[in-house]
Short mmCIF file of N, CA, C and O in Angstrom, two decimals:
data_model
loop_
_atom_site.label_atom_id
_atom_site.label_comp_id
_atom_site.label_asym_id
_atom_site.label_seq_id
_atom_site.Cartn_x
_atom_site.Cartn_y
_atom_site.Cartn_z
N UNK C 1 91.65 108.32 89.88
CA UNK C 1 90.68 107.54 90.65
C UNK C 1 89.32 108.22 90.78
O UNK C 1 88.29 107.57 90.67
N UNK C 2 89.34 109.54 91.01
CA UNK C 2 88.07 110.25 91.16
C UNK C 2 87.25 110.19 89.87
O UNK C 2 86.05 109.92 89.90
N UNK C 3 87.90 110.43 88.76
CA UNK C 3 87.21 110.39 87.47
C UNK C 3 86.72 108.98 87.15
O UNK C 3 85.59 108.80 86.68
N UNK C 4 87.53 107.98 87.42
CA UNK C 4 87.13 106.59 87.16
C UNK C 4 85.93 106.21 88.02
O UNK C 4 85.00 105.56 87.54
N UNK C 5 85.94 106.63 89.28
CA UNK C 5 84.81 106.35 90.16
C UNK C 5 83.55 107.04 89.63
O UNK C 5 82.48 106.43 89.58
N UNK C 6 83.70 108.28 89.22
CA UNK C 6 82.54 109.02 88.70
C UNK C 6 81.97 108.34 87.46
O UNK C 6 80.75 108.15 87.34
N UNK C 7 82.84 107.93 86.54
CA UNK C 7 82.37 107.25 85.32
C UNK C 7 81.71 105.92 85.65
O UNK C 7 80.69 105.58 85.04
N UNK C 8 82.25 105.20 86.59
CA UNK C 8 81.65 103.92 86.98
C UNK C 8 80.24 104.14 87.53
O UNK C 8 79.31 103.40 87.18
N UNK C 9 80.09 105.14 88.36
CA UNK C 9 78.78 105.44 88.95
C UNK C 9 77.81 105.91 87.87
O UNK C 9 76.67 105.44 87.80
N UNK C 10 78.26 106.83 87.03
CA UNK C 10 77.40 107.36 85.97
C UNK C 10 76.93 106.28 85.01
O UNK C 10 75.83 106.37 84.46
N UNK C 11 77.76 105.27 84.80
CA UNK C 11 77.43 104.22 83.84
C UNK C 11 76.84 102.98 84.50
O UNK C 11 76.62 101.97 83.83
N UNK C 12 76.58 103.06 85.81
CA UNK C 12 75.90 102.01 86.55
C UNK C 12 76.55 100.64 86.34
O UNK C 12 75.88 99.65 86.05
N UNK C 13 77.87 100.59 86.52
CA UNK C 13 78.60 99.35 86.31
C UNK C 13 78.58 98.49 87.57
O UNK C 13 78.32 98.98 88.67
N UNK C 14 78.87 97.22 87.40
CA UNK C 14 79.00 96.30 88.52
C UNK C 14 80.45 96.16 88.95
O UNK C 14 80.73 95.86 90.11
N UNK C 15 81.37 96.32 87.97
CA UNK C 15 82.78 96.05 88.20
C UNK C 15 83.65 97.09 87.49
O UNK C 15 83.33 97.48 86.37
N UNK C 16 84.72 97.49 88.15
CA UNK C 16 85.76 98.29 87.51
C UNK C 16 87.01 97.42 87.49
O UNK C 16 87.43 96.90 88.52
N UNK C 17 87.56 97.24 86.30
CA UNK C 17 88.78 96.47 86.15
C UNK C 17 89.95 97.41 85.95
O UNK C 17 89.90 98.31 85.13
N UNK C 18 91.00 97.21 86.70
CA UNK C 18 92.20 98.04 86.61
C UNK C 18 93.35 97.17 86.14
O UNK C 18 93.64 96.15 86.75
N UNK C 19 93.99 97.58 85.05
CA UNK C 19 95.16 96.88 84.55
C UNK C 19 96.39 97.68 84.93
O UNK C 19 96.48 98.86 84.62
N UNK C 20 97.32 97.04 85.60
CA UNK C 20 98.51 97.73 86.07
C UNK C 20 99.75 97.14 85.41
O UNK C 20 99.96 95.94 85.42
N UNK C 21 100.56 98.01 84.87
CA UNK C 21 101.81 97.59 84.25
C UNK C 21 103.03 98.24 84.91
O UNK C 21 104.15 97.85 84.68
N UNK C 22 102.78 99.28 85.70
CA UNK C 22 103.92 100.06 86.23
C UNK C 22 103.74 100.47 87.68
O UNK C 22 103.98 101.61 88.04
N UNK C 23 103.27 99.58 88.51
CA UNK C 23 103.14 99.79 89.96
C UNK C 23 102.11 100.84 90.37
O UNK C 23 102.04 101.20 91.53
N UNK C 24 101.31 101.32 89.45
CA UNK C 24 100.25 102.26 89.81
C UNK C 24 99.21 101.64 90.71
O UNK C 24 98.49 102.34 91.42
N UNK C 25 99.14 100.32 90.70
CA UNK C 25 98.15 99.62 91.52
C UNK C 25 98.33 99.89 93.01
O UNK C 25 97.37 99.85 93.76
N UNK C 26 99.55 100.20 93.42
CA UNK C 26 99.82 100.40 94.85
C UNK C 26 99.15 101.66 95.40
O UNK C 26 98.79 101.70 96.58
N UNK C 27 98.99 102.66 94.58
CA UNK C 27 98.38 103.91 95.05
C UNK C 27 97.03 104.16 94.41
O UNK C 27 96.08 104.56 95.09
N UNK C 28 96.93 103.92 93.11
CA UNK C 28 95.70 104.29 92.39
C UNK C 28 94.51 103.41 92.74
O UNK C 28 93.39 103.90 92.86
N UNK C 29 94.74 102.12 92.92
CA UNK C 29 93.62 101.23 93.23
C UNK C 29 93.03 101.54 94.61
O UNK C 29 91.81 101.68 94.73
N UNK C 30 93.84 101.67 95.66
CA UNK C 30 93.24 102.06 96.94
C UNK C 30 92.52 103.41 96.88
O UNK C 30 91.48 103.59 97.51
N UNK C 31 93.06 104.34 96.09
CA UNK C 31 92.39 105.64 95.94
C UNK C 31 91.06 105.48 95.23
O UNK C 31 90.07 106.12 95.61
N UNK C 32 91.00 104.62 94.21
CA UNK C 32 89.75 104.37 93.51
C UNK C 32 88.71 103.78 94.46
O UNK C 32 87.56 104.22 94.49
N UNK C 33 89.11 102.81 95.24
CA UNK C 33 88.19 102.18 96.19
C UNK C 33 87.70 103.20 97.22
O UNK C 33 86.51 103.25 97.54
N UNK C 34 88.59 104.04 97.70
CA UNK C 34 88.20 105.09 98.65
C UNK C 34 87.23 106.07 98.02
O UNK C 34 86.27 106.51 98.66
N UNK C 35 87.48 106.39 96.77
CA UNK C 35 86.60 107.33 96.05
C UNK C 35 85.22 106.72 95.85
O UNK C 35 84.21 107.41 96.01
N UNK C 36 85.16 105.45 95.53
CA UNK C 36 83.85 104.78 95.39
C UNK C 36 83.11 104.79 96.71
O UNK C 36 81.90 105.07 96.75
N UNK C 37 83.81 104.52 97.79
CA UNK C 37 83.18 104.55 99.12
C UNK C 37 82.69 105.96 99.44
O UNK C 37 81.59 106.13 99.97
N UNK C 38 83.50 106.96 99.15
CA UNK C 38 83.13 108.35 99.44
C UNK C 38 81.88 108.78 98.68
O UNK C 38 81.15 109.65 99.13
N UNK C 39 81.66 108.16 97.53
CA UNK C 39 80.49 108.50 96.72
C UNK C 39 79.36 107.48 96.89
O UNK C 39 78.46 107.37 96.05
N UNK C 40 79.41 106.76 98.01
CA UNK C 40 78.38 105.76 98.34
C UNK C 40 78.19 104.72 97.25
O UNK C 40 77.06 104.30 96.97
N UNK C 41 79.29 104.31 96.63
CA UNK C 41 79.22 103.32 95.56
C UNK C 41 80.16 102.16 95.85
O UNK C 41 80.73 101.57 94.94
N UNK C 42 80.28 101.82 97.12
CA UNK C 42 81.19 100.73 97.47
C UNK C 42 80.63 99.36 97.10
O UNK C 42 81.26 98.34 97.35
N UNK C 43 79.43 99.33 96.47
CA UNK C 43 78.90 98.08 95.95
C UNK C 43 79.51 97.76 94.58
O UNK C 43 79.33 96.66 94.06
N UNK C 44 80.24 98.71 93.99
CA UNK C 44 80.93 98.46 92.73
C UNK C 44 82.23 97.72 93.05
O UNK C 44 83.06 98.20 93.82
N UNK C 45 82.37 96.55 92.46
CA UNK C 45 83.56 95.73 92.69
C UNK C 45 84.75 96.29 91.93
O UNK C 45 84.60 96.81 90.83
N UNK C 46 85.92 96.14 92.49
CA UNK C 46 87.16 96.52 91.83
C UNK C 46 88.02 95.27 91.71
O UNK C 46 88.24 94.57 92.71
N UNK C 47 88.44 94.99 90.48
CA UNK C 47 89.34 93.87 90.24
C UNK C 47 90.59 94.41 89.56
O UNK C 47 90.56 95.48 88.96
N UNK C 48 91.67 93.66 89.67
CA UNK C 48 92.94 94.09 89.08
C UNK C 48 93.54 93.00 88.22
O UNK C 48 93.33 91.82 88.46
N UNK C 49 94.30 93.44 87.24
CA UNK C 49 95.04 92.53 86.40
C UNK C 49 96.32 93.19 85.95
O UNK C 49 96.55 94.37 86.21
N UNK C 50 97.13 92.41 85.29
CA UNK C 50 98.38 92.96 84.79
C UNK C 50 99.58 92.39 85.52
O UNK C 50 99.51 91.33 86.14
N UNK C 51 100.65 93.12 85.44
CA UNK C 51 101.90 92.68 86.05
C UNK C 51 101.94 93.21 87.48
O UNK C 51 102.44 94.29 87.75
N UNK C 52 101.37 92.43 88.37
CA UNK C 52 101.31 92.81 89.78
C UNK C 52 102.09 91.75 90.57
O UNK C 52 101.74 90.57 90.54
N UNK C 53 103.13 92.16 91.26
CA UNK C 53 103.91 91.19 92.04
C UNK C 53 103.06 90.53 93.12
O UNK C 53 102.26 91.21 93.79
N UNK C 54 103.21 89.23 93.30
CA UNK C 54 102.43 88.52 94.32
C UNK C 54 102.54 89.14 95.71
O UNK C 54 101.58 89.08 96.48
N UNK C 55 103.66 89.76 96.03
CA UNK C 55 103.81 90.36 97.36
C UNK C 55 102.88 91.57 97.54
O UNK C 55 102.66 92.01 98.66
N UNK C 56 102.33 92.10 96.45
CA UNK C 56 101.39 93.22 96.54
C UNK C 56 99.95 92.75 96.70
O UNK C 56 99.08 93.55 97.02
N UNK C 57 99.69 91.48 96.48
CA UNK C 57 98.32 90.96 96.56
C UNK C 57 97.67 91.22 97.92
O UNK C 57 96.52 91.70 97.96
N UNK C 58 98.32 90.92 99.05
CA UNK C 58 97.66 91.12 100.34
C UNK C 58 97.22 92.56 100.57
O UNK C 58 96.12 92.80 101.06
N UNK C 59 98.05 93.52 100.21
CA UNK C 59 97.68 94.94 100.41
C UNK C 59 96.49 95.31 99.53
O UNK C 59 95.60 96.06 99.97
N UNK C 60 96.46 94.80 98.31
CA UNK C 60 95.33 95.10 97.43
C UNK C 60 94.05 94.47 97.96
O UNK C 60 92.99 95.10 97.96
N UNK C 61 94.15 93.23 98.41
CA UNK C 61 92.97 92.56 98.99
C UNK C 61 92.48 93.31 100.23
O UNK C 61 91.28 93.50 100.41
N UNK C 62 93.42 93.74 101.06
CA UNK C 62 93.06 94.49 102.26
C UNK C 62 92.39 95.82 101.90
O UNK C 62 91.50 96.28 102.61
N UNK C 63 92.80 96.41 100.81
CA UNK C 63 92.21 97.68 100.36
C UNK C 63 90.80 97.47 99.81
O UNK C 63 90.04 98.42 99.69
N UNK C 64 90.47 96.20 99.48
CA UNK C 64 89.12 95.92 99.00
C UNK C 64 89.02 95.37 97.60
O UNK C 64 87.92 95.24 97.05
N UNK C 65 90.13 95.02 96.99
CA UNK C 65 90.11 94.44 95.65
C UNK C 65 89.46 93.07 95.71
O UNK C 65 89.80 92.25 96.57
N UNK C 66 88.53 92.83 94.81
CA UNK C 66 87.80 91.57 94.82
C UNK C 66 88.55 90.40 94.23
O UNK C 66 88.38 89.27 94.66
N UNK C 67 89.38 90.67 93.22
CA UNK C 67 90.14 89.61 92.57
C UNK C 67 91.35 90.22 91.87
O UNK C 67 91.30 91.38 91.46
N UNK C 68 92.38 89.40 91.73
CA UNK C 68 93.60 89.84 91.05
C UNK C 68 93.96 88.78 90.02
O UNK C 68 94.05 87.59 90.36
N UNK C 69 94.16 89.21 88.79
CA UNK C 69 94.47 88.30 87.69
C UNK C 69 95.80 88.70 87.07
O UNK C 69 95.94 89.80 86.53
N UNK C 70 96.76 87.81 87.16
CA UNK C 70 98.09 88.08 86.63
C UNK C 70 98.27 87.54 85.23
O UNK C 70 97.35 86.97 84.63
N UNK C 71 99.46 87.70 84.69
CA UNK C 71 99.77 87.18 83.36
C UNK C 71 99.50 85.68 83.29
O UNK C 71 99.75 84.94 84.25
N UNK C 72 98.95 85.25 82.18
CA UNK C 72 98.66 83.84 81.99
C UNK C 72 97.34 83.39 82.57
O UNK C 72 97.02 82.20 82.56
N UNK C 73 96.55 84.32 83.08
CA UNK C 73 95.26 83.97 83.65
C UNK C 73 94.38 83.31 82.60
O UNK C 73 94.29 83.77 81.46
N UNK C 74 93.71 82.24 82.99
CA UNK C 74 92.74 81.58 82.12
C UNK C 74 91.50 82.46 82.05
O UNK C 74 90.83 82.67 83.07
N UNK C 75 91.22 82.97 80.86
CA UNK C 75 90.13 83.95 80.70
C UNK C 75 88.77 83.39 81.10
O UNK C 75 88.04 84.05 81.86
N UNK C 76 88.35 82.22 80.64
CA UNK C 76 87.05 81.70 81.08
C UNK C 76 86.97 81.52 82.60
O UNK C 76 85.94 81.81 83.21
N UNK C 77 88.04 81.07 83.22
CA UNK C 77 88.04 80.90 84.68
C UNK C 77 87.92 82.25 85.37
O UNK C 77 87.19 82.39 86.36
N UNK C 78 88.62 83.26 84.85
CA UNK C 78 88.53 84.61 85.42
C UNK C 78 87.11 85.17 85.26
O UNK C 78 86.58 85.78 86.19
N UNK C 79 86.51 84.93 84.10
CA UNK C 79 85.14 85.41 83.87
C UNK C 79 84.18 84.77 84.86
O UNK C 79 83.31 85.45 85.44
N UNK C 80 84.33 83.46 85.10
CA UNK C 80 83.47 82.79 86.08
C UNK C 80 83.66 83.38 87.47
O UNK C 80 82.71 83.58 88.21
N UNK C 81 84.92 83.67 87.82
CA UNK C 81 85.20 84.24 89.14
C UNK C 81 84.56 85.62 89.29
O UNK C 81 83.96 85.94 90.32
N UNK C 82 84.67 86.44 88.25
CA UNK C 82 84.08 87.78 88.30
C UNK C 82 82.55 87.69 88.40
O UNK C 82 81.93 88.39 89.20
N UNK C 83 81.95 86.81 87.62
CA UNK C 83 80.50 86.63 87.70
C UNK C 83 80.08 86.16 89.09
O UNK C 83 79.06 86.62 89.62
N UNK C 84 80.84 85.27 89.68
CA UNK C 84 80.53 84.79 91.03
C UNK C 84 80.64 85.95 92.03
O UNK C 84 79.81 86.06 92.95
N UNK C 85 81.64 86.82 91.88
CA UNK C 85 81.77 87.97 92.77
C UNK C 85 80.57 88.91 92.63
O UNK C 85 80.06 89.42 93.63
N UNK C 86 80.14 89.12 91.40
CA UNK C 86 78.98 89.98 91.17
C UNK C 86 77.74 89.39 91.84
O UNK C 86 77.00 90.07 92.54
N UNK C 87 77.54 88.09 91.62
CA UNK C 87 76.36 87.42 92.22
C UNK C 87 76.38 87.51 93.73
O UNK C 87 75.36 87.80 94.37
N UNK C 88 77.54 87.27 94.34
CA UNK C 88 77.60 87.29 95.81
C UNK C 88 77.43 88.71 96.34
O UNK C 88 76.89 88.90 97.43
N UNK C 89 77.84 89.71 95.59
CA UNK C 89 77.68 91.10 96.02
C UNK C 89 76.22 91.54 95.96
O UNK C 89 75.81 92.44 96.68
N UNK C 90 75.44 90.91 95.10
CA UNK C 90 74.05 91.30 94.92
C UNK C 90 73.12 90.64 95.92
O UNK C 90 71.94 90.94 95.96
N UNK C 91 73.63 89.74 96.75
CA UNK C 91 72.78 89.06 97.74
C UNK C 91 72.52 89.93 98.92
O UNK C 91 73.20 90.78 99.31
#
């Protein structure tokens, strides 16, 4: 998480996307969000995708995840959602 946060800041990104296949989302994503906050970069959005059980969604949202995309997500719809999140964060 620390390295990912540093790279996101260094590369001036708007969004960090995390793909989870093995339950790393439960610990790594909150750590990434905390690391971004610690480095005064909490304006960088964090989104998640992959095999994430629906029962984990509330904890991820509470940790600050902007959006969660599971298997079968419609890519154009997801892209529109991410763009909308970016636009609303820039206001």
